[in-house]
Coordinates of C-alpha atoms in Angstrom, one line a residue:
Chain A
M24 CA -29.6 56.6 12.3
T25 CA -27.5 57.8 9.4
R26 CA -24.4 57.6 11.5
R27 CA -25.3 54.0 12.2
K28 CA -25.8 53.4 8.6
T29 CA -22.4 54.9 7.5
S30 CA -20.7 52.9 10.2
Q31 CA -22.3 49.7 8.8
Q32 CA -21.2 50.7 5.4
I33 CA -17.6 51.2 6.6
Q34 CA -17.7 47.9 8.3
Q35 CA -18.9 46.2 5.1
L36 CA -16.1 47.9 3.2
V37 CA -13.4 46.9 5.8
F38 CA -14.5 43.3 6.2
V39 CA -15.5 42.3 2.7
G40 CA -13.8 44.9 0.6
P41 CA -10.3 43.5 0.3
S42 CA -11.4 39.9 -0.7
T43 CA -13.9 41.3 -3.2
I44 CA -11.3 43.5 -4.9
F45 CA -8.7 40.8 -5.3
F46 CA -11.4 38.3 -6.3
V47 CA -12.8 40.6 -9.0
L48 CA -9.3 41.6 -10.3
I49 CA -7.8 38.1 -10.4
V50 CA -10.7 35.8 -11.0
A51 CA -13.8 37.6 -12.2
V52 CA -12.3 40.0 -14.7
P53 CA -10.0 37.5 -16.4
F54 CA -12.8 35.0 -16.5
F55 CA -15.1 37.3 -18.4
L56 CA -12.3 38.7 -20.5
G57 CA -11.6 35.1 -21.5
L58 CA -15.1 34.7 -22.6
Y59 CA -14.6 37.7 -24.9
Y60 CA -11.2 36.6 -26.2
A61 CA -12.6 33.2 -27.1
F62 CA -14.4 34.9 -29.9
T63 CA -11.4 36.8 -31.2
D64 CA -8.1 36.0 -33.0
W65 CA -6.0 37.8 -30.4
N66 CA -2.3 36.7 -30.4
G67 CA -1.4 38.1 -27.0
I68 CA 0.7 41.0 -28.1
S69 CA -0.9 42.9 -30.9
R70 CA -3.3 45.8 -30.1
Q71 CA -5.4 44.6 -33.0
V72 CA -8.1 42.2 -31.7
D73 CA -10.6 41.1 -34.3
G74 CA -13.8 39.3 -33.6
V75 CA -14.1 36.0 -35.4
G76 CA -17.5 34.8 -34.1
L77 CA -17.6 31.1 -33.6
R78 CA -14.7 30.3 -35.9
N79 CA -12.4 29.3 -33.0
F80 CA -14.9 26.7 -31.7
A81 CA -15.5 25.4 -35.2
H82 CA -11.8 25.1 -35.7
I83 CA -11.3 23.2 -32.4
F84 CA -14.0 20.6 -33.2
T85 CA -13.2 20.1 -36.8
K86 CA -9.5 20.9 -37.5
D87 CA -7.7 20.3 -34.3
P88 CA -7.1 16.6 -33.8
A89 CA -4.4 17.4 -31.2
F90 CA -7.0 19.0 -28.9
L91 CA -9.5 16.2 -29.3
N92 CA -6.6 13.7 -28.6
S93 CA -5.7 15.6 -25.5
F94 CA -9.3 15.3 -24.4
W95 CA -9.4 11.6 -25.1
F96 CA -6.1 11.2 -23.2
T97 CA -7.4 13.3 -20.3
A98 CA -10.7 11.3 -20.2
K99 CA -8.9 7.9 -20.1
F100 CA -6.4 9.2 -17.6
T101 CA -9.2 10.6 -15.4
V102 CA -11.1 7.3 -15.3
L103 CA -8.0 5.4 -14.3
G104 CA -6.7 8.1 -12.0
V105 CA -9.9 8.4 -10.0
L106 CA -10.4 4.7 -9.8
L107 CA -6.9 3.7 -8.8
T108 CA -6.2 6.5 -6.3
N109 CA -9.4 5.8 -4.5
V110 CA -9.0 2.0 -4.4
V111 CA -5.4 2.3 -3.2
G112 CA -6.3 5.1 -0.8
F113 CA -9.2 3.2 0.6
L114 CA -7.3 -0.1 1.0
L115 CA -4.4 1.6 2.7
A116 CA -6.9 3.3 5.1
Y117 CA -8.8 0.1 5.7
F118 CA -5.6 -1.7 6.8
L119 CA -4.0 1.2 8.5
T120 CA -7.0 1.6 10.9
K121 CA -6.3 -1.8 12.3
R122 CA -4.1 -2.1 15.3
L123 CA -0.7 -2.4 13.7
Y124 CA 2.7 -1.6 15.3
T125 CA 3.9 0.5 12.4
R126 CA 0.6 2.2 11.7
N127 CA 1.7 5.8 12.2
V128 CA 5.0 5.4 10.4
M129 CA 3.3 3.8 7.5
R130 CA 0.7 6.6 7.3
T131 CA 3.5 9.1 7.1
V132 CA 5.3 7.1 4.4
F133 CA 2.3 6.8 2.2
F134 CA 1.3 10.4 2.6
M135 CA 4.7 11.9 2.0
P136 CA 4.8 11.9 -1.8
H137 CA 1.8 14.2 -1.8
V138 CA 3.6 17.1 -0.1
I139 CA 6.0 17.4 -3.0
G140 CA 4.7 19.3 -5.9
G141 CA 3.8 17.6 -9.2
L142 CA 6.5 19.4 -11.1
L143 CA 9.4 18.1 -9.0
L144 CA 7.9 14.7 -8.7
G145 CA 7.7 14.5 -12.5
F146 CA 11.4 15.2 -12.8
I147 CA 12.3 12.7 -10.1
W148 CA 10.3 10.0 -11.8
Q149 CA 11.8 10.9 -15.2
F150 CA 15.0 9.7 -13.6
I151 CA 13.4 6.6 -12.1
F152 CA 11.8 5.6 -15.4
V153 CA 14.9 6.2 -17.5
R154 CA 17.7 5.0 -15.2
G155 CA 16.2 3.4 -12.1
F156 CA 13.8 1.0 -13.8
A157 CA 16.6 0.0 -16.2
S158 CA 18.9 -0.9 -13.4
I159 CA 16.2 -2.9 -11.6
G160 CA 15.5 -4.6 -14.9
G161 CA 19.1 -5.4 -15.3
A162 CA 19.4 -6.9 -11.9
T163 CA 16.2 -8.9 -11.9
G164 CA 15.8 -9.6 -15.6
W165 CA 12.0 -8.7 -15.3
S166 CA 10.9 -7.4 -18.6
F167 CA 8.4 -5.1 -16.9
F168 CA 11.3 -2.8 -15.8
N169 CA 13.1 -3.0 -19.2
L170 CA 10.3 -1.4 -21.1
P171 CA 11.1 2.0 -22.7
W172 CA 8.8 3.6 -20.2
L173 CA 8.8 7.2 -21.5
G174 CA 9.5 6.1 -25.1
T175 CA 6.2 4.6 -26.3
E176 CA 2.7 5.9 -26.2
A177 CA 1.1 3.1 -24.1
T178 CA 3.9 3.0 -21.5
S179 CA 4.1 6.8 -21.0
F180 CA 0.4 6.8 -20.4
W181 CA 0.8 4.3 -17.7
A182 CA 3.9 6.1 -16.4
I183 CA 1.8 9.1 -15.6
V184 CA -0.9 7.0 -14.1
I185 CA 1.6 5.3 -11.8
V186 CA 3.2 8.5 -10.6
F187 CA -0.3 10.1 -10.1
V188 CA -1.4 7.2 -7.9
W189 CA 1.8 7.2 -6.0
Q190 CA 1.4 10.9 -5.4
N191 CA -2.2 11.1 -4.4
A192 CA -3.4 7.8 -2.9
G193 CA -1.9 8.9 0.5
Y194 CA -4.0 12.0 0.6
L195 CA -7.2 10.1 0.0
M196 CA -6.0 7.6 2.5
V197 CA -5.9 10.3 5.2
I198 CA -9.5 11.2 4.4
Y199 CA -10.7 7.6 4.4
I200 CA -8.9 6.9 7.7
S201 CA -10.7 9.7 9.5
A202 CA -14.0 8.5 8.0
I203 CA -13.4 4.9 9.0
N204 CA -12.4 6.0 12.5
N205 CA -15.7 7.8 12.8
V206 CA -17.7 4.7 12.2
P207 CA -19.1 3.9 15.6
K208 CA -17.4 0.8 17.1
S209 CA -20.8 -0.3 18.5
L210 CA -22.2 -0.7 15.0
I211 CA -19.3 -2.9 14.0
E212 CA -19.6 -5.0 17.2
A213 CA -23.3 -5.3 16.7
A214 CA -22.8 -6.6 13.2
K215 CA -20.2 -9.1 14.4
V216 CA -22.6 -10.3 17.1
D217 CA -25.2 -10.9 14.5
G218 CA -22.7 -13.1 12.7
A219 CA -21.3 -10.8 10.0
G220 CA -17.9 -11.8 8.7
R221 CA -15.1 -9.2 8.0
G222 CA -16.1 -8.9 4.4
Q223 CA -19.7 -8.3 5.3
V224 CA -18.8 -5.7 7.9
L225 CA -16.8 -3.9 5.3
R226 CA -19.5 -4.1 2.7
S227 CA -22.6 -3.5 4.7
V228 CA -21.4 -1.3 7.6
I229 CA -18.2 0.5 6.8
I230 CA -18.6 1.4 3.2
P231 CA -22.2 2.8 3.5
L232 CA -21.1 4.9 6.4
V233 CA -18.0 6.4 4.7
M234 CA -20.0 7.4 1.6
P235 CA -19.6 11.1 2.5
A236 CA -15.8 10.6 2.4
V237 CA -16.2 8.7 -0.9
T238 CA -18.0 11.8 -2.3
V239 CA -15.1 14.0 -1.2
C240 CA -12.4 11.7 -2.5
L241 CA -14.0 11.0 -5.8
F242 CA -14.5 14.8 -6.3
L243 CA -10.9 15.5 -5.3
A244 CA -9.4 12.8 -7.5
L245 CA -11.6 13.9 -10.4
S246 CA -10.6 17.5 -10.2
W247 CA -6.9 16.6 -9.8
S248 CA -6.8 14.3 -12.7
F249 CA -8.8 16.4 -15.0
K250 CA -6.6 19.4 -14.3
L251 CA -3.4 17.4 -14.7
F252 CA -0.7 19.8 -15.7
D253 CA 2.5 20.0 -13.6
L254 CA 3.3 16.3 -13.6
N255 CA 2.4 16.1 -17.3
L256 CA 4.7 18.9 -18.1
S257 CA 7.7 17.6 -16.2
L258 CA 7.4 13.9 -16.8
T259 CA 6.6 13.6 -20.5
K260 CA 6.0 17.1 -21.8
G261 CA 3.0 15.6 -23.6
G262 CA 5.2 13.2 -25.6
P263 CA 5.9 11.0 -27.3
F264 CA 4.2 12.6 -30.3
K265 CA 1.8 14.5 -28.1
S266 CA 0.2 11.2 -27.1
T267 CA 0.2 12.1 -23.4
E268 CA -0.8 15.8 -23.7
S269 CA -3.5 16.7 -21.2
V270 CA -6.1 19.3 -22.0
A271 CA -4.5 21.8 -19.6
L272 CA -1.2 21.3 -21.2
N273 CA -2.7 21.7 -24.7
I274 CA -4.3 25.0 -23.7
Y275 CA -1.0 26.2 -22.2
N276 CA 0.9 25.3 -25.4
E277 CA -1.7 26.9 -27.6
A278 CA -1.5 30.2 -25.8
F279 CA 2.1 30.5 -24.6
N280 CA 4.0 28.5 -27.2
I281 CA 2.3 29.3 -30.4
S282 CA 0.7 32.6 -29.2
R283 CA -2.8 31.9 -30.3
F284 CA -4.5 33.5 -27.2
G285 CA -7.9 33.7 -28.8
M286 CA -7.9 30.0 -29.7
G287 CA -6.4 29.2 -26.3
S288 CA -9.2 31.1 -24.6
A289 CA -11.8 29.2 -26.6
K290 CA -10.3 25.9 -25.5
A291 CA -10.2 27.2 -21.9
I292 CA -13.9 27.9 -22.0
I293 CA -14.7 24.4 -23.2
F294 CA -12.4 23.1 -20.5
F295 CA -14.1 25.2 -17.8
V296 CA -17.6 24.1 -18.9
I297 CA -16.7 20.4 -18.7
V298 CA -15.0 20.8 -15.3
A299 CA -18.0 22.7 -14.0
L300 CA -20.5 20.1 -15.3
I301 CA -18.5 17.1 -14.0
S302 CA -18.2 18.8 -10.6
I303 CA -21.9 19.5 -10.3
L304 CA -23.0 16.0 -11.5
Q305 CA -20.6 14.3 -9.3
V306 CA -21.6 16.0 -6.1
R307 CA -25.3 15.5 -7.0
A308 CA -24.8 11.8 -7.7
T309 CA -22.9 10.8 -4.6
K310 CA -24.8 13.1 -2.2
S311 CA -27.9 11.1 -2.8
R312 CA -26.2 7.9 -1.8
E313 CA -24.9 9.0 1.5
V314 CA -26.3 7.4 4.6
E315 CA -27.6 9.8 7.3
M316 CA -26.4 9.0 10.7
Chain B
M166 CA -8.3 -19.5 21.2
D167 CA -8.0 -20.8 17.7
T168 CA -9.6 -17.7 16.2
A169 CA -7.5 -15.4 18.2
K170 CA -4.3 -17.1 16.9
R171 CA -5.6 -16.9 13.3
Y172 CA -6.4 -13.2 13.8
R173 CA -2.9 -12.5 15.0
G174 CA -1.4 -14.4 12.2
G175 CA -3.5 -12.4 9.8
M176 CA -2.4 -9.1 11.4
I177 CA 1.3 -10.0 11.0
L178 CA 0.7 -10.8 7.4
I179 CA -1.1 -7.5 6.8
E180 CA 1.7 -5.6 8.7
A181 CA 4.4 -7.3 6.6
L182 CA 2.6 -6.5 3.3
L183 CA 2.1 -2.9 4.3
I184 CA 5.7 -2.5 5.2
L185 CA 6.7 -4.0 1.9
G186 CA 4.3 -1.6 0.2
G187 CA 5.8 1.3 2.1
L188 CA 9.3 0.4 1.0
V189 CA 8.2 0.2 -2.6
F190 CA 6.7 3.7 -2.1
L191 CA 10.1 4.9 -0.8
V192 CA 12.2 3.4 -3.6
P193 CA 12.1 6.6 -5.8
F194 CA 13.5 8.6 -2.9
Y195 CA 16.3 6.0 -2.5
F196 CA 17.2 6.3 -6.2
L197 CA 17.1 10.0 -6.0
I198 CA 19.3 10.4 -3.0
V199 CA 21.8 7.7 -3.7
N200 CA 22.4 8.9 -7.3
S201 CA 22.6 12.6 -6.4
L202 CA 25.9 11.7 -4.7
K203 CA 27.4 9.9 -7.6
S204 CA 29.6 11.1 -10.4
F205 CA 27.9 11.2 -13.9
G206 CA 29.8 8.1 -15.1
E207 CA 28.8 6.1 -12.0
I208 CA 25.1 7.0 -12.5
L209 CA 25.2 5.6 -16.0
T210 CA 27.0 2.4 -15.1
D211 CA 25.4 1.6 -11.8
S212 CA 22.3 3.5 -10.7
A213 CA 21.0 1.0 -8.1
G214 CA 24.1 0.6 -5.9
W215 CA 25.6 2.7 -3.1
P216 CA 28.0 5.5 -4.3
N217 CA 31.6 4.5 -4.4
V218 CA 32.7 7.9 -3.4
F219 CA 30.3 10.5 -2.1
Q220 CA 30.3 13.4 -4.5
W221 CA 29.3 16.2 -2.1
G222 CA 30.6 18.6 -4.8
N223 CA 27.4 17.8 -6.8
Y224 CA 25.5 19.6 -4.1
A225 CA 27.8 22.6 -3.9
E226 CA 27.5 23.0 -7.7
A227 CA 23.7 22.6 -7.8
W228 CA 23.4 24.9 -4.8
K229 CA 25.3 27.6 -6.6
K230 CA 23.8 27.1 -10.1
T231 CA 20.2 27.2 -8.9
S232 CA 21.0 30.1 -6.6
F233 CA 19.2 28.0 -4.0
P234 CA 19.1 30.5 -1.1
K235 CA 17.5 33.0 -3.4
A236 CA 14.9 30.7 -4.8
F237 CA 14.2 29.4 -1.3
G238 CA 13.8 33.0 0.0
N239 CA 11.4 33.9 -2.8
S240 CA 9.3 30.8 -2.2
L241 CA 9.2 31.4 1.5
L242 CA 8.2 35.1 1.1
V243 CA 5.4 34.3 -1.3
T244 CA 4.1 31.4 0.7
V245 CA 4.1 33.2 4.1
A246 CA 2.8 36.5 2.9
S247 CA 0.0 35.0 0.8
N248 CA -1.0 32.7 3.7
L249 CA -1.2 35.4 6.3
L250 CA -3.0 37.9 4.1
L251 CA -5.4 35.2 2.8
V252 CA -6.4 34.1 6.2
L253 CA -6.8 37.6 7.6
M254 CA -8.7 38.9 4.6
C255 CA -10.9 35.9 4.1
S256 CA -11.8 35.4 7.7
M257 CA -13.0 39.0 7.9
A258 CA -15.0 38.5 4.7
A259 CA -16.4 35.2 5.8
Y260 CA -17.4 36.6 9.2
R261 CA -19.3 39.5 7.7
M262 CA -20.9 37.4 5.0
A263 CA -22.1 34.8 7.6
R264 CA -23.4 37.3 10.1
K265 CA -24.9 39.9 7.7
P266 CA -26.5 38.0 4.9
T267 CA -27.6 41.0 3.0
R268 CA -28.6 40.5 -0.7
Y269 CA -25.2 41.8 -1.7
N270 CA -23.3 39.5 0.6
R271 CA -25.3 36.5 -0.4
F272 CA -24.6 37.3 -4.1
L273 CA -20.9 37.7 -3.4
Y274 CA -20.8 34.4 -1.4
A275 CA -22.6 32.6 -4.2
A276 CA -20.0 34.0 -6.7
F277 CA -17.1 32.8 -4.5
V278 CA -18.6 29.3 -4.2
A279 CA -19.3 29.2 -8.0
A280 CA -15.7 30.3 -8.7
M281 CA -14.3 27.3 -6.8
V282 CA -15.0 25.2 -9.9
I283 CA -13.0 27.5 -12.2
P284 CA -9.7 25.7 -13.0
F285 CA -6.7 28.0 -13.1
Q286 CA -6.0 27.1 -16.7
A287 CA -9.3 28.6 -17.7
I288 CA -8.3 32.1 -16.6
M289 CA -4.6 32.0 -17.0
I290 CA -4.5 33.5 -20.5
P291 CA -6.4 36.7 -19.7
L292 CA -4.8 36.9 -16.3
V293 CA -1.5 37.6 -18.0
K294 CA -3.1 40.5 -19.8
V295 CA -4.8 41.8 -16.6
S296 CA -1.6 41.5 -14.6
S297 CA 0.4 43.5 -17.1
L298 CA -2.3 46.2 -17.1
L299 CA -2.2 46.3 -13.3
G300 CA 1.6 46.5 -13.4
I301 CA 2.0 43.4 -11.2
M302 CA 4.1 41.4 -13.6
N303 CA 7.6 40.5 -12.5
S304 CA 7.0 41.3 -8.9
I305 CA 6.8 39.0 -5.8
W306 CA 4.0 41.1 -4.4
G307 CA 2.2 40.9 -7.7
L308 CA 2.3 37.1 -7.4
V309 CA 1.0 37.4 -3.8
I310 CA -1.9 39.5 -5.1
C311 CA -2.7 36.7 -7.6
Y312 CA -2.8 34.1 -4.8
L313 CA -5.0 36.4 -2.8
G314 CA -7.5 36.5 -5.6
F315 CA -7.4 32.9 -6.7
G316 CA -7.2 31.5 -3.2
A317 CA -10.0 33.6 -1.8
P318 CA -13.0 31.5 -2.9
L319 CA -12.0 28.2 -1.2
T320 CA -10.6 30.0 1.9
V321 CA -13.8 32.1 2.3
F322 CA -15.9 29.0 1.8
M323 CA -14.1 27.0 4.5
L324 CA -14.1 29.8 7.0
H325 CA -17.7 30.7 6.3
G326 CA -18.8 27.3 7.3
F327 CA -16.9 27.6 10.5
V328 CA -18.3 31.0 11.4
K329 CA -21.8 29.7 11.0
S330 CA -21.1 27.1 13.7
V331 CA -20.0 29.7 16.2
P332 CA -23.0 30.5 18.5
L333 CA -24.2 34.1 18.3
D334 CA -24.5 34.3 22.1
I335 CA -20.7 34.5 22.5
E336 CA -20.7 37.6 20.3
E337 CA -23.6 39.2 22.0
A338 CA -21.9 38.7 25.3
G339 CA -19.0 40.7 23.9
R340 CA -21.3 43.4 22.5
V341 CA -22.9 43.8 25.9
D342 CA -19.5 44.3 27.4
G343 CA -18.9 47.1 25.0
C344 CA -17.0 45.5 22.1
T345 CA -17.2 47.3 18.8
A346 CA -17.8 45.2 15.6
Y347 CA -14.0 45.2 15.1
G348 CA -13.3 44.3 18.7
T349 CA -15.8 41.5 18.5
F350 CA -14.1 40.1 15.4
F351 CA -10.5 40.5 16.5
R352 CA -10.9 39.6 20.2
I353 CA -13.6 37.0 20.1
I354 CA -14.1 35.4 16.6
L355 CA -10.6 35.4 15.3
P356 CA -9.1 33.5 18.2
L357 CA -12.0 31.0 18.0
M358 CA -11.1 30.4 14.3
Q359 CA -7.7 29.1 15.1
P360 CA -8.3 25.4 14.4
I361 CA -9.9 26.0 11.0
A362 CA -7.3 28.6 10.2
V363 CA -4.6 26.0 10.7
T364 CA -6.4 23.7 8.2
V365 CA -6.7 26.5 5.7
I366 CA -3.1 27.5 6.1
I367 CA -1.9 24.0 5.6
L368 CA -4.0 23.4 2.4
N369 CA -2.9 26.8 1.0
T370 CA 0.8 26.2 1.9
L371 CA 0.9 22.9 0.0
W372 CA -0.7 24.6 -3.0
I373 CA 1.3 27.8 -3.1
W374 CA 4.7 26.3 -2.2
N375 CA 4.4 23.7 -4.9
D376 CA 2.6 25.8 -7.6
Y377 CA 4.5 26.1 -10.8
L378 CA 2.0 27.6 -13.3
M379 CA 1.1 30.9 -11.6
P380 CA 4.6 32.0 -10.8
S381 CA 5.9 30.9 -14.2
L382 CA 3.4 33.3 -15.8
I383 CA 3.9 36.2 -13.5
L384 CA 7.7 36.1 -12.8
Q385 CA 10.1 36.2 -15.7
K386 CA 13.2 37.6 -14.1
P387 CA 15.5 34.9 -12.8
E388 CA 16.2 36.7 -9.6
L389 CA 12.5 36.4 -8.7
F390 CA 12.2 32.7 -9.4
T391 CA 10.6 30.4 -6.8
I392 CA 11.8 26.9 -6.3
P393 CA 9.5 25.2 -8.8
I394 CA 10.3 27.6 -11.7
E395 CA 14.0 27.6 -10.8
T396 CA 14.0 23.8 -10.9
F397 CA 12.2 23.8 -14.2
A398 CA 14.6 26.3 -15.7
F399 CA 17.6 24.4 -14.3
F400 CA 16.3 21.0 -15.5
G401 CA 15.7 22.4 -19.0
Q402 CA 19.3 23.6 -19.1
Y403 CA 20.9 20.5 -17.7
T404 CA 18.7 17.7 -19.0
K405 CA 20.3 14.4 -18.6
Q406 CA 23.1 15.9 -16.6
W407 CA 21.8 13.8 -13.7
N408 CA 24.7 14.5 -11.4
L409 CA 23.6 18.2 -11.3
A410 CA 19.8 17.7 -11.8
L411 CA 19.4 15.2 -9.0
P412 CA 21.0 17.2 -6.2
A413 CA 19.0 20.2 -7.4
L414 CA 15.8 18.1 -7.0
V415 CA 16.9 16.9 -3.5
L416 CA 17.4 20.5 -2.5
G417 CA 14.1 21.5 -4.0
I418 CA 12.1 18.9 -2.1
T419 CA 14.0 19.2 1.2
P420 CA 12.2 22.3 2.7
V421 CA 8.7 20.9 2.1
V422 CA 9.6 17.4 3.4
I423 CA 11.0 18.9 6.6
F424 CA 7.9 21.1 6.9
F425 CA 5.8 18.0 6.5
L426 CA 7.7 15.9 9.0
A427 CA 7.7 18.7 11.6
M428 CA 4.0 19.5 11.2
Q429 CA 2.6 16.2 10.1
K430 CA 0.2 15.9 13.0
Y431 CA -1.4 19.2 12.0
I432 CA -1.2 18.4 8.3
I433 CA -2.9 15.1 8.6
E434 CA -5.6 16.4 11.0
G435 CA -6.0 19.5 8.9
I436 CA -6.7 17.5 5.7
A437 CA -9.1 15.2 7.5
Q438 CA -10.9 18.2 8.9
G439 CA -10.8 20.2 5.6
S440 CA -12.3 17.3 3.7
V441 CA -15.3 17.1 6.1
K442 CA -15.9 20.8 5.5
G443 CA -15.4 20.7 1.8

């Protein structure tokens, strides 16, 4: 009996041990350490770490307009990012599930930007906005392309939105395609026999049946846009005048550029709480609207 | 007859619009590639047209200055090692957690699921401290360890769902035939996991290969740089020197684009699968 027990314990250790150790070291310990640092004035180097109570949080909410701005920017960006990637992704999927000659090639084309990381994409688009758009503008005379895209606050905001949609719509398209393909053909046929038009089939049959995919896609887009970092760093660096600084970038700058690790940790905690809350609410809200098959 | 004709006409219109949209999607790549082969002066005077003379020298210089083979090697090592270890380690954990839901295992699984909502930026500051205490700063293997830790929650979650769908009978048959617990896992369960493992590997590859933040915090020595940090450093040094920056970007995206084109069937299936599970 005891031999069996030790063998079970060894198995537990062998199977679960490694992931537990790495998870604890890399995720759990830093997470709780961060909770502690959030209440200190640690600068990242000094051995001296003094507790400051809630002062970091008070400072963030009362004396740090840059952080509040970054929140406002991220919120606006998230709304547009989630909406546009999903609309574009869904429309592409809807049309690319029809019997088209170039269907497979087009899927590949629309998906491709997603495989390139945000950092490199940001640099590529920096060139497009600075030189490419200017030359299109010069050739066509369309003022849209002659705007100083990365030079003003409003246009840089839209620049990030455009690249974000370009990068991620294809990914959501893939998920929507598989969801639309899973809608039973018989249901669509039945609806058509009953006299439903194409719009009605889309509204009353397809959309309700792909709600689980909508949950997934909203959730993905939400978490991508709220955690916007790489693209932000390489495309605008938060500029001009910090107007396009995302929360993640603000936290990064706080900690690694001006070495206020304590303050950065406090911001990171706020960031985490909001991300966690949104994730939970979002999953709850859409789960209840799914149609059971 | 009439409706069939209208239908076909509509399809042709849709097809044409989609192709147009696809071309618009590809325009950035056109600009990138065409201009990477021009001289600096030509980029400034005419960035839309075809290059007058192909400046292959741009590539030679970018290749040398970014030490591309080295950065590529580092990226490859980190991605392959992290992926293999993650799948092995997490499938073992997921198997055990799904089959032996003791109080401890249920707690651990709940912790993994909860940790999935932690954004990396929320732990990156103390992670730097922890890594230097562990002595894994400035080491490729240290970076791999970070990926093992941060990648574990999602990987375990996805594999756990799969293990639960494998009928117990299969395992019991193995047991009766004299398989040990390890034998059951490695000979029966692990081979069955192949489809979900492919999905997991694809998602983790796209993440790890393209990740900038984690390696930029862990690796400070230039000889350890992966492609994203190398590109970032290079771009910082040669801002606006487009004739060097653009070929460096083309080199940087080439491996992952080739990987995608070669594996696209699996990638697209994997993502559709993964989303259903997620």
